Coordinates of C-alpha atoms in Angstrom, one line a residue:
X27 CA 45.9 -18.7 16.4
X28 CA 46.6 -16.9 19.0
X29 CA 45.9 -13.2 17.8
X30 CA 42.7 -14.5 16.5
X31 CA 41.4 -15.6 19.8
X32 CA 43.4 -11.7 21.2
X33 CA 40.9 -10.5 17.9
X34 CA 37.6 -12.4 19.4
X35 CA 37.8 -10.9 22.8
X36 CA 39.5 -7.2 22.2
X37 CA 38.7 -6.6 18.8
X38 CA 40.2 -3.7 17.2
X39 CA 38.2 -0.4 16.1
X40 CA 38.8 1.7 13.1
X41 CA 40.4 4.6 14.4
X42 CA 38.0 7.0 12.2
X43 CA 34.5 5.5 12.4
X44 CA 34.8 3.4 15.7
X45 CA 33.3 0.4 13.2
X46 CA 35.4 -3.2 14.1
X47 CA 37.8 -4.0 11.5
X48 CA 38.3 -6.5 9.4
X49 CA 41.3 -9.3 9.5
X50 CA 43.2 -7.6 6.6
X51 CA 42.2 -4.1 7.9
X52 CA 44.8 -1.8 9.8
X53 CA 43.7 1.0 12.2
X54 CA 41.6 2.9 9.1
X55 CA 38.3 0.4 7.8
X56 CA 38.6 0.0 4.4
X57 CA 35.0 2.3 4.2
X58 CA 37.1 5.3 6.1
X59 CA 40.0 5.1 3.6
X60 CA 38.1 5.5 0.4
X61 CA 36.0 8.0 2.2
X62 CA 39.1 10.6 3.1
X63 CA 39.4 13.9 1.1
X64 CA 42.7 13.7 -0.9
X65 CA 44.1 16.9 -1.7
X66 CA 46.5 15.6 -4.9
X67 CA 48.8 18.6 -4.3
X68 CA 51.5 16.2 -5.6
X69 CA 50.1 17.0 -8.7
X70 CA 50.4 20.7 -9.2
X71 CA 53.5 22.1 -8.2
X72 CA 51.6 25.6 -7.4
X73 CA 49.0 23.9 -5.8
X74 CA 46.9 25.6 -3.0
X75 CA 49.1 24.4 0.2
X76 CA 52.4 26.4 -2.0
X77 CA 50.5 29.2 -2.4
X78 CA 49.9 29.5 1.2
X79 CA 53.9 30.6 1.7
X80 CA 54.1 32.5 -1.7
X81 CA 56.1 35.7 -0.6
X82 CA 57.1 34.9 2.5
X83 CA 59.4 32.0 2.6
X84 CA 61.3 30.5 -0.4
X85 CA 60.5 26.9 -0.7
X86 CA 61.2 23.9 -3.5
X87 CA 57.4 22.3 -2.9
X88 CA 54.9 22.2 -0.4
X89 CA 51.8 19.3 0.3
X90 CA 49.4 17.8 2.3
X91 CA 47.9 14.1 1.6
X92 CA 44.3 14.9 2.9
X93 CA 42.1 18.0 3.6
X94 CA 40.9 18.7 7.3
X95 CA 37.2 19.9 7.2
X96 CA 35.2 20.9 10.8
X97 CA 33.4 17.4 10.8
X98 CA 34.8 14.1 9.0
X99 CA 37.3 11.2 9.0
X100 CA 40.3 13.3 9.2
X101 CA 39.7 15.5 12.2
X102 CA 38.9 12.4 14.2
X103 CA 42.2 11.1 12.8
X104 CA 44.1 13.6 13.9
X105 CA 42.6 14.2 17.1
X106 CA 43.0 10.4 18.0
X107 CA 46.6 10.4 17.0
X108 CA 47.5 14.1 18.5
X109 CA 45.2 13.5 22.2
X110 CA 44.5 9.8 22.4
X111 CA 47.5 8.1 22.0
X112 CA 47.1 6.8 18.3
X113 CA 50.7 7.1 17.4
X114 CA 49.9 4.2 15.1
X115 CA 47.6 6.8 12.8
X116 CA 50.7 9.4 12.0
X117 CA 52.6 5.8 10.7
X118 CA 49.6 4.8 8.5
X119 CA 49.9 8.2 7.2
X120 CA 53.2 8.6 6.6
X121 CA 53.2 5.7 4.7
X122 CA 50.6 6.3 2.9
X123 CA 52.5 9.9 2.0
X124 CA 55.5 8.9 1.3
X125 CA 54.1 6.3 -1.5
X126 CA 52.6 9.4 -2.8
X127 CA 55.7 11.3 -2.5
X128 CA 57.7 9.1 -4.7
X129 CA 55.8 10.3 -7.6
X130 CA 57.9 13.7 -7.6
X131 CA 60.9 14.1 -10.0
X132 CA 63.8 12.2 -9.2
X133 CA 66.0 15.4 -9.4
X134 CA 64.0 16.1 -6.2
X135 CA 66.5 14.8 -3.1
X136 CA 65.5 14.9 0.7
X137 CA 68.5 14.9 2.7
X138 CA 66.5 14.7 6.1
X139 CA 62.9 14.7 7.2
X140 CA 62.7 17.6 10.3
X141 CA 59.5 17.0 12.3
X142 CA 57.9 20.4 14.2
X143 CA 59.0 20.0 17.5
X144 CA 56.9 20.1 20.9
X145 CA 58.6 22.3 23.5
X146 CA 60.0 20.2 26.3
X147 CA 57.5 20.8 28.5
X148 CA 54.6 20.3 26.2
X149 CA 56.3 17.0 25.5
X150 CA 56.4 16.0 29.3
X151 CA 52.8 16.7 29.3
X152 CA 51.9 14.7 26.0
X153 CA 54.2 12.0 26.3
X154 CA 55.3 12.2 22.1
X155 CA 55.3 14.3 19.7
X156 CA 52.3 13.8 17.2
X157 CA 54.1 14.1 14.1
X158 CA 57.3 11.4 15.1
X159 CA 55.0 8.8 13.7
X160 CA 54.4 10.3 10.7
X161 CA 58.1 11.0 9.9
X162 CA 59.3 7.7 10.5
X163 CA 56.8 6.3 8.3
X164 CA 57.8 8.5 5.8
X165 CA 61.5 8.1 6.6
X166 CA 60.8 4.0 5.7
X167 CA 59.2 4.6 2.6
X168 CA 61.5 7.4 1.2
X169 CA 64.8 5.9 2.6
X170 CA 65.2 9.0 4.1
X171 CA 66.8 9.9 7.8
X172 CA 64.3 11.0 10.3
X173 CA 66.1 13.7 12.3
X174 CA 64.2 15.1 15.2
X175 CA 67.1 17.2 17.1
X176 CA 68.2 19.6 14.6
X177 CA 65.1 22.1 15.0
X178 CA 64.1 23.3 18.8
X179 CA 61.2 24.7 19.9
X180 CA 62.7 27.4 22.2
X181 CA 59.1 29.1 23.6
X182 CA 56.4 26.8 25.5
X183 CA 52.9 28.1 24.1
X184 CA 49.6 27.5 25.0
X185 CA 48.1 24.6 22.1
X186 CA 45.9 26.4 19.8
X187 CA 42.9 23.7 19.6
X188 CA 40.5 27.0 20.6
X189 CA 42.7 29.6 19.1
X190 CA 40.7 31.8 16.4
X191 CA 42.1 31.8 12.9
X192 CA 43.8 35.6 13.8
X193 CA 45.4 34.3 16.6
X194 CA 47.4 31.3 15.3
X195 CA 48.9 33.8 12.9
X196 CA 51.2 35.5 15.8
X197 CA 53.5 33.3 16.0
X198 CA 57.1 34.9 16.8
X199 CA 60.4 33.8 14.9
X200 CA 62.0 33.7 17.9
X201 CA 59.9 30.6 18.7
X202 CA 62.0 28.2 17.1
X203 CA 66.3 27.8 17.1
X204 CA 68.6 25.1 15.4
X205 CA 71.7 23.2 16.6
X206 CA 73.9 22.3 13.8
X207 CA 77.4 21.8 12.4
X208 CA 79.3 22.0 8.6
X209 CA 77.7 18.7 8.0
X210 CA 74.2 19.9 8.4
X211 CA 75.1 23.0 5.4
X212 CA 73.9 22.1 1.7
X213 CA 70.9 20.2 2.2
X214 CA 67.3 19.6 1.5
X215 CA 64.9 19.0 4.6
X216 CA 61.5 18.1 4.4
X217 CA 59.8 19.6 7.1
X218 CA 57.0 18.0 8.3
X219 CA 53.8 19.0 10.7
X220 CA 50.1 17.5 11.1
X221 CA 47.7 20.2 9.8
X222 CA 48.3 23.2 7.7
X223 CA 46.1 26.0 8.7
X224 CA 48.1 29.9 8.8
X225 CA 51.5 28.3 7.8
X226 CA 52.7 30.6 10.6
X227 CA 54.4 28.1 12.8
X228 CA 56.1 26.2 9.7
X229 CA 57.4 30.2 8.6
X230 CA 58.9 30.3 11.5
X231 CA 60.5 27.0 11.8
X232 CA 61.9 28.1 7.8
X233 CA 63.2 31.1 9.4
X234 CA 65.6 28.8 11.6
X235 CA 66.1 26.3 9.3
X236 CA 67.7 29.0 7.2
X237 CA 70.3 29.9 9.7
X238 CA 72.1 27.3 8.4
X239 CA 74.1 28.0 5.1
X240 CA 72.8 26.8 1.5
X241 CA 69.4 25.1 3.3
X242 CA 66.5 24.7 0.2
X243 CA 63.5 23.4 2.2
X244 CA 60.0 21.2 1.2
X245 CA 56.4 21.1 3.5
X246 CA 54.6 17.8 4.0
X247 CA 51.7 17.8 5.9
X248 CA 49.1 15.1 6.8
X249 CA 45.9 17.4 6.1
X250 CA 45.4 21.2 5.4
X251 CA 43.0 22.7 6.8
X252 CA 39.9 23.5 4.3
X253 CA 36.4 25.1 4.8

């Protein structure tokens, strides 16, 4: 009774088209959800978003759930969730991925699910990191342990919103740094981030996640971006 007088006075916008939603709906309209560009990486091992890192860092699979084009549902997902406080977007997602995700062979084991991490200061200014949402609501489908302390982000960087294509490709190794211990060696993480343009930064957070002995790593994504 009493959220549907909350619902009559403050009712609650789809996230994506700004249109109210409907008593069963849940941050994305039922319209926006059959609307978003699936990518259905999940169902070609080599698929486009692998091929991305081919020659240049050894990894068991790589994914994204959506494609991120200029204009559309997804950048206005993405930009709500990353700049506006929509934390509840990245859970949606990861949700929505990791339901996806259980479609791979069972042979395929996650052992952790690493989020890219926001340099301290970046994360003082921000408030969260836009991609914690998304892990944990992969971590409660997939049964799997979110862990967002093993990887640091070492460098504070300017955000590259209005960085060309050429410049979010510099992006030094040096950038990133792991803490770990024997009980961290042997295992499969699924790193995770929120769009896939150069692959550059995820490279580079590879490169540390393979200081530690006998690592085998897997890419998730929310979107990759597409022209």
């Amino acid at each position: 009774m009493f959220k549907s007088v909350l619902a009559l006075f403050f009712p609650k916008v789809c996230v994506g088209c700004q249109s109210f939603l409907l008593v069963n709906e849940n941050v994305i309209c039922s319209v926006c959800r059959h609307e978003m560009p699936l990518t259905k990486h999940l169902s070609n091992p080599e698929n486009e978003a692998f091929m991305t890192f081919y020659g240049r860092v050894p990894l068991e699979f790589v994914a994204a759930l959506l494609y991120y084009h200029k204009r559309g549902i997804v950048p206005e997902l993405i930009h709500s969730l990353k700049y506006r406080g929509h934390e509840e977007v990245g859970t949606i997602l990861g949700e929505w991925m990791g339901e996806e995700l259980k479609s791979i062979p069972k042979s395929i084991v996650f052992d952790a699910i690493i989020p890219v991490p926001l340099h301290k200061k970046r994360f003082r200014e921000r408030g969260y990191n836009q991609v914690t949402t998304f892990g944990l609501g992969l971590s409660k489908i997939l049964d799997v342990p979110f862990n967002p302390n093993l990887l640091q982000r070492k460098i504070y960087s300017k955000t590259q919103v209005k960085k060309s294509f050429l410049g979010r490709t510099d992006v030094s190794d040096a950038l990133f740094d792991v803490t770990f211990d024997k009980n961290d060696h042997h295992k499969h993480f699924l790193l995770i981030d929120d769009v896939l343009t150069t692959g550059s930064t995820l490279e580079a957070c590879c490169r540390a996640l393979q200081k530690i002995p006998g690592t085998r790593i897997s890419i998730v994504c929310m979107a990759m971006s597409h022209s």
